Amino acid sequence: MYNDENVIKIKHDVLYEVAKLAFDGTLEEQRDFIPEKLIPGPVPQFRCCIYKEREIIRQRVRLAEGKNLRDQDDGNVIQVIGSACEGCPISSYTVTDNCQNCLGKACINACKFGAITMGRDRSYIDPSKCKECGQCAKACPYNAIVGVKRPCKVACPVDAITYDEYNVSVIDKEKCIRCGQCIHNCPFGAIGSQTFIVDVIEALKSGKKVYAMVAPATEGQFGADITMQSWKNALKKLGFEDTVEVGLGGDMTAASEADEWAEAYKEGKKMTTSCCPAFVNMVYKHYPELKDHVSTTVSPMCGVSRMIKSVDPEAYTVFIGPCIAKKSEVKDQKIEGNADAVLTYSEIRTILKVKDIALEPAENEYQESSIFGKRFGNSGGVTEAVLQCLKETDQEMDAKVCRANGAAECKKALLLMKVGKLPEDFIEGMACNGGCVGGPSAFQDQVKSKKNRDALLSQADDRTVHGNLDHYGMDKFSMHRA
């Protein structure tokens, strides 16, 4: 990932201004002044002119408010900021100085679209005619034509990004799995996601009982001294009714999927996990014939939300974590009882910053999940939790599990399942490399945070999954999709 500091700063500045005005109750009247406040001029900061910079800010404000960049809702939480995207190369194929202006004209002869002409010193590719087939590059004997792919297109694991007639990136909502990899791979910050910031702030201001649900991947992201208790304390100051560790939802999901796996194994049916929304989107959109092989168990986020709402039907539940696809799970999949809102780490930290609340070191004073639930955030963690549940319920089996780590491995495993050649019995699908800890909105690189994460997880007690769930009213709600 590029993780360009300038891009991140601009994004956070916009989020801060929107959150501040939302708390003040003046967002409606003051939003139009945000671009000029952040880009006072007269000298531009990062583009050709202050007017383009202000337009980019204006579009970022819309995303921060949870709005679409276009008048018509395209149904995708991930959207392209057109005014920012224009900085990318306008053509994927470019003729370099290696061109000898040869007599063979292999490039011209190879092009079926009339996109190449011969100039005085070299060949020229007309981007308006080029279809990016790459035949010219293959034909050139001097390797003088190179293909330049935009970072967003390279990062997309399902080829959901193309370009329009103005060479602005276009995300195909029917292909996009909402993994969010394109967002942080764009060096121009031209792709962003809608946020729930205003919704959450309004819920807090309204007096609703707002519950935070913190992802298992959180432990270790902010240092070894920032514990789940640290989050609980900070969010309480912010106005949240309570905070629940979503590792508990990991226990719930593992127990439910274990029963499904046991039944499927007896029937000789292969199955996949269902906790990663990007993976589920991948199945539904790219391998629809495999939909019946996806576990019907809801995600840990949804499980915890249903548990909270079974006790307090008026509760407003907010998931906090490193995942963009969780926003899709709320907005696109619309599963009954699911979270009402999703905030990434940068978004919740912005809200805390507006209210001058910091995450402070605190002892681990409470634990709501087993160590297996806590490890749901790591690739392979779901498998280990499910196998543990099978062991606890005397349903152990000689089953083989494909631990698909990252979108590329997920695609390979699903393709093998599709053609009936998957050697394993089950697939654990995690769209992000390393699991949720490698999510696109992670606060810290998973390699850097591993030591801190291991230190925090080592403090967990040895409770079993089912032993932990015995303390919760699991009979009061369903762990399956309707």
Coordinates of C-alpha atoms in Angstrom, one line a residue:
M1 CA 0.0 0.0 0.0
Y2 CA 1.1 3.6 -0.6
N3 CA -0.2 5.0 2.6
D4 CA 0.8 8.5 1.4
E5 CA 0.8 10.8 4.3
N6 CA -0.6 13.7 2.3
V7 CA -3.6 11.6 1.2
I8 CA -4.3 10.4 4.7
K9 CA -4.0 13.9 6.2
I10 CA -6.5 15.3 3.7
K11 CA -8.9 12.4 4.4
H12 CA -8.7 12.9 8.2
D13 CA -9.0 16.7 8.0
V14 CA -12.3 16.3 6.1
L15 CA -13.6 13.7 8.5
Y16 CA -12.7 15.9 11.5
E17 CA -14.5 18.9 10.0
V18 CA -17.6 16.9 9.2
A19 CA -17.6 15.3 12.7
K20 CA -17.1 18.6 14.5
L21 CA -20.0 20.3 12.6
A22 CA -22.2 17.2 13.1
F23 CA -21.7 17.5 16.9
D24 CA -22.3 21.2 16.8
G25 CA -25.5 20.7 14.8
T26 CA -24.3 23.1 12.1
L27 CA -23.3 20.7 9.4
E28 CA -26.3 21.6 7.1
E29 CA -25.4 25.3 7.2
Q30 CA -21.6 25.0 7.3
R31 CA -20.6 22.1 5.0
D32 CA -20.2 24.3 1.9
F33 CA -17.5 26.3 3.7
I34 CA -15.3 23.2 4.5
P35 CA -13.5 23.2 1.1
E36 CA -12.4 26.9 1.4
K37 CA -11.4 26.4 5.1
L38 CA -9.1 23.5 4.2
I39 CA -7.9 25.0 0.9
P40 CA -7.6 28.8 1.7
G41 CA -5.4 29.5 -1.3
P42 CA -4.2 31.3 -3.2
V43 CA -1.4 28.8 -3.7
P44 CA -2.6 25.2 -4.4
Q45 CA -1.3 22.5 -2.0
F46 CA -1.4 19.3 -4.1
R47 CA -3.1 19.9 -7.5
C48 CA -2.9 22.3 -10.4
C49 CA -5.2 24.9 -8.8
I50 CA -7.2 25.6 -5.6
Y51 CA -10.5 25.1 -7.4
K52 CA -9.7 21.5 -8.3
E53 CA -8.5 20.9 -4.8
R54 CA -11.7 22.4 -3.3
E55 CA -13.8 20.2 -5.6
I56 CA -12.0 17.1 -4.3
I57 CA -12.6 18.2 -0.7
R58 CA -16.3 18.8 -1.6
Q59 CA -16.6 15.2 -2.8
R60 CA -14.8 13.9 0.2
V61 CA -17.3 15.7 2.4
R62 CA -20.1 13.9 0.6
L63 CA -18.5 10.5 1.3
A64 CA -17.9 11.5 4.9
E65 CA -21.6 12.3 5.2
G66 CA -22.5 8.9 3.8
K67 CA -23.8 10.3 0.6
N68 CA -23.2 9.3 -3.0
L69 CA -20.9 11.2 -5.3
R70 CA -23.5 11.2 -8.0
D71 CA -27.1 12.0 -7.8
Q72 CA -28.1 8.4 -8.4
D73 CA -27.3 5.8 -5.8
D74 CA -25.1 3.1 -7.5
G75 CA -25.4 0.8 -4.4
N76 CA -21.7 0.7 -3.7
V77 CA -20.1 2.1 -0.5
I78 CA -16.8 2.4 -2.4
Q79 CA -16.8 5.2 -4.9
V80 CA -14.4 7.1 -7.2
I81 CA -13.7 10.8 -6.7
G82 CA -13.6 11.8 -10.4
S83 CA -11.8 15.1 -9.9
A84 CA -9.0 13.3 -8.1
C85 CA -8.7 10.4 -10.5
E86 CA -7.8 12.5 -13.4
G87 CA -4.1 12.6 -12.3
C88 CA -3.5 9.0 -13.4
P89 CA -1.9 8.1 -16.8
I90 CA -4.5 8.5 -19.6
S91 CA -3.3 5.4 -21.5
S92 CA -2.4 2.0 -20.3
Y93 CA -0.1 1.4 -23.2
T94 CA 2.7 3.8 -23.9
V95 CA 5.5 3.9 -26.6
T96 CA 8.9 4.4 -25.0
D97 CA 12.2 5.7 -26.4
N98 CA 13.1 2.2 -27.4
C99 CA 10.9 2.6 -30.5
Q100 CA 13.1 2.5 -33.6
N101 CA 10.5 3.7 -36.0
C102 CA 11.1 0.5 -37.9
L103 CA 9.9 -0.4 -41.4
G104 CA 8.2 -3.6 -40.2
K105 CA 5.4 -1.6 -38.4
A106 CA 4.6 -4.7 -36.3
C107 CA 2.7 -2.6 -33.8
I108 CA 0.5 -1.1 -36.4
N109 CA -0.2 -4.4 -38.1
A110 CA -1.0 -6.0 -34.7
C111 CA -3.6 -3.4 -33.7
K112 CA -7.1 -4.2 -34.9
F113 CA -8.6 -0.9 -33.8
G114 CA -6.5 1.6 -35.8
A115 CA -5.2 3.1 -32.6
I116 CA -1.5 3.3 -33.7
T117 CA 0.0 5.7 -36.2
M118 CA 3.6 6.3 -37.1
G119 CA 5.1 9.7 -35.9
R120 CA 8.3 11.3 -36.9
D121 CA 10.4 9.6 -34.3
R122 CA 8.2 6.9 -32.9
S123 CA 4.8 5.2 -33.0
Y124 CA 1.9 6.9 -31.3
I125 CA -1.0 5.2 -29.5
D126 CA -4.3 7.1 -29.6
P127 CA -5.8 6.5 -26.1
S128 CA -9.4 7.2 -27.4
K129 CA -9.1 4.2 -29.8
C130 CA -6.9 1.9 -27.7
K131 CA -8.8 -1.1 -26.3
E132 CA -5.9 -2.2 -24.1
C133 CA -5.7 -5.6 -25.7
G134 CA -1.9 -5.5 -25.5
Q135 CA -1.2 -7.0 -28.9
C136 CA 1.0 -4.1 -29.9
A137 CA 3.3 -4.7 -27.0
K138 CA 3.5 -8.4 -27.8
A139 CA 4.3 -7.7 -31.4
C140 CA 7.1 -5.0 -31.0
P141 CA 10.5 -6.6 -31.6
Y142 CA 12.2 -3.9 -29.5
N143 CA 9.9 -4.2 -26.4
A144 CA 9.3 -0.5 -26.9
I145 CA 5.6 -0.6 -25.8
V146 CA 4.9 -1.0 -22.1
G147 CA 1.7 -1.6 -20.3
V148 CA 1.1 0.7 -17.3
K149 CA -1.7 -0.4 -15.1
R150 CA -3.2 2.0 -12.5
P151 CA -2.5 1.0 -8.9
C152 CA -6.2 0.7 -8.2
K153 CA -6.7 -1.8 -11.1
V154 CA -3.7 -3.8 -10.0
A155 CA -5.0 -4.0 -6.4
C156 CA -8.5 -5.1 -7.4
P157 CA -8.7 -8.9 -7.0
V158 CA -11.8 -9.3 -9.1
D159 CA -11.1 -7.0 -12.1
A160 CA -14.0 -4.7 -11.1
I161 CA -12.2 -1.5 -12.3
T162 CA -12.3 -0.1 -15.8
Y163 CA -12.0 3.4 -17.3
D164 CA -14.7 5.6 -18.8
E165 CA -14.4 7.8 -21.9
Y166 CA -12.6 10.4 -19.9
N167 CA -10.1 7.9 -18.5
V168 CA -11.6 8.1 -15.0
S169 CA -11.7 4.8 -13.1
V170 CA -15.1 3.1 -12.9
I171 CA -16.0 0.5 -10.3
D172 CA -18.4 -2.2 -11.6
K173 CA -20.7 -2.7 -8.7
E174 CA -21.8 -6.1 -10.0
K175 CA -18.2 -7.3 -9.8
C176 CA -16.9 -5.3 -6.8
I177 CA -16.7 -7.3 -3.6
R178 CA -16.2 -4.2 -1.4
C179 CA -12.8 -5.4 -0.1
G180 CA -11.4 -1.9 -0.1
Q181 CA -8.0 -2.7 -1.4
C182 CA -8.2 -0.1 -4.2
I183 CA -8.8 2.7 -1.6
H184 CA -5.4 2.7 0.0
N185 CA -3.5 1.7 -3.2
C186 CA -4.5 4.8 -5.0
P187 CA -1.7 7.4 -4.7
F188 CA -4.1 10.2 -5.6
G189 CA -6.6 9.3 -2.9
A190 CA -9.2 9.1 -5.6
I191 CA -11.2 6.3 -4.2
G192 CA -13.0 6.4 -0.9
S193 CA -15.9 4.9 1.0
Q194 CA -19.1 6.3 2.4
T195 CA -19.0 6.6 6.2
F196 CA -21.5 6.3 9.0
I197 CA -19.9 9.1 11.0
V198 CA -22.9 11.5 10.9
D199 CA -25.3 8.7 11.6
V200 CA -23.4 7.6 14.7
I201 CA -23.0 11.1 16.0
E202 CA -26.7 11.8 15.5
A203 CA -27.5 8.6 17.4
L204 CA -25.2 9.6 20.3
K205 CA -26.8 13.1 20.4
S206 CA -30.4 11.7 20.3
G207 CA -30.0 9.9 23.6
K208 CA -30.3 6.4 22.0
K209 CA -28.5 3.6 23.7
V210 CA -25.6 3.2 21.4
Y211 CA -23.4 0.0 21.8
A212 CA -19.9 -0.3 20.4
M213 CA -18.8 -3.7 19.0
V214 CA -15.0 -3.8 18.7
A215 CA -13.4 -6.2 16.2
P216 CA -11.0 -9.0 17.4
A217 CA -8.3 -7.5 15.1
T218 CA -8.2 -4.4 17.3
E219 CA -5.9 -5.9 20.0
G220 CA -2.3 -5.0 19.2
Q221 CA -3.2 -2.4 16.6
F222 CA -2.5 0.5 19.0
G223 CA 0.3 -0.9 21.2
A224 CA 0.5 -3.5 23.9
D225 CA -0.9 -1.1 26.5
I226 CA -4.1 -0.2 24.6
T227 CA -6.5 -3.0 25.6
M228 CA -10.1 -3.7 25.1
Q229 CA -10.6 -2.0 28.5
S230 CA -9.0 1.1 27.0
W231 CA -11.6 1.1 24.2
K232 CA -14.4 0.5 26.7
N233 CA -13.3 3.5 28.8
A234 CA -12.9 5.9 25.9
L235 CA -16.2 5.0 24.2
K236 CA -18.0 5.3 27.6
K237 CA -16.7 8.9 27.8
L238 CA -17.9 9.5 24.2
G239 CA -21.4 8.5 25.2
F240 CA -21.7 4.8 24.2
E241 CA -23.9 2.8 26.5
D242 CA -21.5 -0.1 26.5
T243 CA -18.8 -1.9 24.5
V244 CA -18.8 -5.6 23.6
E245 CA -15.8 -7.6 22.3
V246 CA -16.7 -9.1 18.9
G247 CA -14.4 -12.0 19.7
L248 CA -17.5 -13.1 21.6
G249 CA -19.3 -13.1 18.2
G250 CA -16.4 -15.2 16.9
D251 CA -17.2 -17.8 19.6
M252 CA -20.9 -17.7 18.5
T253 CA -20.1 -18.1 14.8
A254 CA -17.6 -20.9 15.4
A255 CA -20.1 -22.9 17.5
S256 CA -22.8 -22.5 14.9
E257 CA -20.6 -23.3 11.9
A258 CA -19.2 -26.3 13.7
D259 CA -22.7 -27.9 13.7
E260 CA -23.1 -27.0 10.0
W261 CA -19.7 -28.5 9.2
A262 CA -20.5 -31.7 11.0
E263 CA -23.8 -32.2 9.2
A264 CA -22.3 -31.3 5.8
Y265 CA -19.4 -33.7 6.4
K266 CA -21.8 -36.6 7.0
E267 CA -23.6 -35.7 3.8
G268 CA -20.4 -35.4 1.8
K269 CA -21.1 -31.7 1.1
K270 CA -18.3 -29.2 0.9
M271 CA -18.9 -25.8 2.6
T272 CA -17.3 -22.4 3.1
T273 CA -17.2 -20.0 6.0
S274 CA -19.4 -16.9 6.0
C275 CA -17.7 -14.5 8.5
C276 CA -15.8 -12.4 5.9
P277 CA -18.3 -10.2 3.9
A278 CA -15.8 -9.6 1.1
F279 CA -15.4 -13.4 0.6
V280 CA -19.2 -13.9 0.8
N281 CA -19.6 -11.1 -1.9
M282 CA -17.0 -12.9 -4.0
V283 CA -19.1 -16.1 -3.9
Y284 CA -22.4 -14.4 -4.6
K285 CA -21.0 -12.2 -7.4
H286 CA -18.4 -14.4 -9.1
Y287 CA -19.4 -18.0 -8.2
P288 CA -23.2 -17.8 -7.7
E289 CA -23.5 -21.5 -8.3
L290 CA -21.7 -22.1 -5.0
K291 CA -24.1 -19.9 -2.9
D292 CA -25.7 -23.0 -1.3
H293 CA -22.2 -24.1 -0.1
V294 CA -21.8 -20.9 2.0
S295 CA -22.5 -21.4 5.7
T296 CA -25.8 -19.9 6.7
T297 CA -24.3 -18.7 10.0
V298 CA -24.2 -14.9 10.4
S299 CA -20.9 -13.1 11.0
P300 CA -19.5 -12.4 14.5
M301 CA -20.6 -8.7 14.0
C302 CA -24.2 -9.7 13.3
G303 CA -24.2 -12.3 16.1
V304 CA -23.2 -9.7 18.7
S305 CA -25.6 -7.2 17.3
R306 CA -28.5 -9.7 17.6
M307 CA -27.5 -10.6 21.1
I308 CA -27.5 -6.9 22.2
K309 CA -30.9 -6.3 20.5
S310 CA -32.4 -9.4 22.0
V311 CA -31.9 -7.7 25.4
D312 CA -32.5 -4.1 24.2
P313 CA -34.7 -4.0 21.1
E314 CA -34.1 -0.2 20.8
A315 CA -30.3 -0.6 20.8
Y316 CA -28.2 1.1 18.1
T317 CA -25.2 -1.1 17.4
V318 CA -21.9 0.2 15.9
F319 CA -19.1 -2.1 14.7
I320 CA -15.5 -0.8 14.9
G321 CA -12.7 -2.4 13.0
P322 CA -10.3 -2.4 10.0
C323 CA -12.8 -3.7 7.4
I324 CA -14.5 -1.8 4.6
A325 CA -16.6 -4.8 3.5
K326 CA -18.4 -4.7 6.8
K327 CA -20.1 -1.5 5.6
S328 CA -21.3 -3.5 2.6
E329 CA -22.6 -6.2 5.0
V330 CA -24.8 -3.6 6.6
K331 CA -25.8 -1.6 3.5
D332 CA -25.9 -4.3 0.8
Q333 CA -26.6 -7.6 2.4
K334 CA -29.2 -6.1 4.8
I335 CA -29.3 -9.1 7.2
E336 CA -31.9 -8.8 9.9
G337 CA -30.6 -7.7 13.3
N338 CA -27.2 -6.7 11.9
A339 CA -25.2 -3.7 13.1
D340 CA -26.7 -0.3 12.4
A341 CA -23.4 1.3 11.5
V342 CA -19.7 0.5 10.8
L343 CA -16.8 2.7 11.6
T344 CA -13.1 2.1 10.6
Y345 CA -10.4 2.9 13.1
S346 CA -9.6 6.3 11.5
E347 CA -13.3 7.2 11.6
I348 CA -13.9 6.4 15.3
R349 CA -10.6 8.0 16.2
T350 CA -11.7 11.2 14.4
I351 CA -14.9 11.2 16.5
L352 CA -12.8 10.7 19.7
K353 CA -10.5 13.5 18.6
V354 CA -13.3 16.0 18.1
K355 CA -14.4 15.4 21.7
D356 CA -10.8 15.5 22.9
I357 CA -10.9 11.8 24.2
A358 CA -7.8 9.7 23.9
L359 CA -7.2 6.0 24.1
E360 CA -5.3 5.5 27.3
P361 CA -3.4 2.5 28.7
A362 CA -5.6 0.2 30.9
E363 CA -5.3 -3.2 32.4
N364 CA -7.3 -6.0 30.8
E365 CA -10.1 -5.9 33.3
Y366 CA -12.6 -7.9 31.4
Q367 CA -12.7 -10.7 28.8
E368 CA -15.8 -11.6 26.8
S369 CA -14.4 -14.2 24.4
S370 CA -12.3 -17.2 24.4
I371 CA -8.8 -17.1 22.9
F372 CA -10.3 -18.8 19.8
G373 CA -12.8 -16.0 19.3
K374 CA -10.0 -13.4 19.8
R375 CA -8.0 -15.1 17.0
F376 CA -10.9 -14.8 14.5
G377 CA -9.0 -11.7 13.2
N378 CA -6.1 -13.9 12.0
S379 CA -6.1 -16.1 8.9
G380 CA -6.7 -19.6 10.1
G381 CA -8.3 -18.4 13.3
V382 CA -11.8 -19.3 12.1
T383 CA -10.7 -22.9 11.3
E384 CA -9.1 -23.3 14.7
A385 CA -12.2 -22.1 16.5
V386 CA -14.5 -24.4 14.5
L387 CA -12.3 -27.4 15.1
Q388 CA -12.2 -26.5 18.8
C389 CA -16.0 -26.5 18.9
L390 CA -16.2 -29.8 17.2
K391 CA -13.8 -31.2 19.8
E392 CA -15.8 -29.7 22.7
T393 CA -19.0 -31.3 21.4
D394 CA -17.4 -34.7 20.6
Q395 CA -18.0 -34.2 16.8
E396 CA -14.3 -34.5 15.8
M397 CA -13.8 -35.6 12.2
D398 CA -11.0 -36.3 9.8
A399 CA -11.8 -33.2 7.8
K400 CA -9.4 -31.2 5.7
V401 CA -9.8 -27.4 5.6
C402 CA -8.5 -25.0 2.9
R403 CA -7.3 -21.9 4.7
A404 CA -7.6 -19.4 1.9
N405 CA -5.5 -16.5 2.9
G406 CA -6.2 -13.4 0.7
A407 CA -8.4 -12.9 -2.3
A408 CA -6.1 -14.7 -4.7
E409 CA -6.2 -17.9 -2.7
C410 CA -10.0 -17.5 -2.2
K411 CA -10.5 -17.3 -6.0
K412 CA -8.4 -20.4 -6.5
A413 CA -10.2 -22.4 -3.9
L414 CA -13.6 -21.4 -5.2
L415 CA -12.7 -22.3 -8.7
L416 CA -11.5 -25.7 -7.6
M417 CA -14.8 -26.2 -5.7
K418 CA -16.8 -25.0 -8.8
V419 CA -15.2 -27.6 -11.1
G420 CA -15.4 -30.3 -8.4
K421 CA -11.6 -30.6 -7.8
L422 CA -11.3 -29.1 -4.4
P423 CA -9.3 -31.7 -2.3
E424 CA -10.4 -30.2 1.0
D425 CA -13.8 -30.6 2.7
F426 CA -14.2 -26.9 3.8
I427 CA -12.9 -23.5 2.8
E428 CA -12.1 -20.7 5.3
G429 CA -12.2 -17.6 3.1
M430 CA -10.5 -14.4 4.2
A431 CA -10.3 -11.8 1.5
C432 CA -7.5 -9.8 3.2
N433 CA -4.0 -11.2 3.4
G434 CA -3.3 -12.3 7.0
G435 CA -7.0 -12.0 7.8
C436 CA -8.8 -9.1 9.4
V437 CA -5.6 -7.8 10.9
G438 CA -4.5 -7.1 7.3
G439 CA -7.7 -5.2 6.6
P440 CA -7.5 -2.1 4.3
S441 CA -8.3 0.3 7.2
A442 CA -5.9 -1.3 9.7
F443 CA -4.2 1.3 11.9
Q444 CA -0.9 -0.5 11.8
D445 CA 0.8 -3.0 9.6
Q446 CA 0.1 -6.6 10.8
V447 CA 3.8 -7.4 10.9
K448 CA 4.5 -4.4 13.1
S449 CA 1.6 -5.1 15.4
K450 CA 2.1 -8.8 15.8
K451 CA 4.4 -8.5 18.8
N452 CA 1.9 -6.3 20.6
R453 CA -1.0 -8.5 19.6
D454 CA 0.7 -11.7 20.8
A455 CA 1.4 -10.0 24.1
L456 CA -2.2 -9.0 24.6
L457 CA -3.6 -12.4 23.5
S458 CA -1.2 -14.2 25.9
Q459 CA -3.1 -12.6 28.8
A460 CA -6.4 -14.3 27.8
D461 CA -7.6 -17.2 30.1
D462 CA -8.2 -20.7 29.0
R463 CA -12.0 -20.7 28.8
T464 CA -13.5 -23.0 26.2
V465 CA -15.8 -21.7 23.5
H466 CA -18.9 -23.4 24.7
G467 CA -18.0 -22.8 28.3
N468 CA -17.9 -19.1 27.4
L469 CA -21.2 -19.1 25.5
D470 CA -22.9 -20.7 28.5
H471 CA -22.9 -17.2 30.1
Y472 CA -24.9 -15.7 27.4
G473 CA -28.5 -16.1 26.3
M474 CA -27.9 -17.9 23.1
D475 CA -31.5 -19.2 23.0
K476 CA -32.9 -15.7 22.6
F477 CA -31.7 -15.1 19.1
S478 CA -30.8 -17.0 15.9
M479 CA -27.3 -17.3 14.5
H480 CA -28.5 -18.0 11.0
R481 CA -29.5 -15.9 8.0
A482 CA -33.2 -15.6 7.5

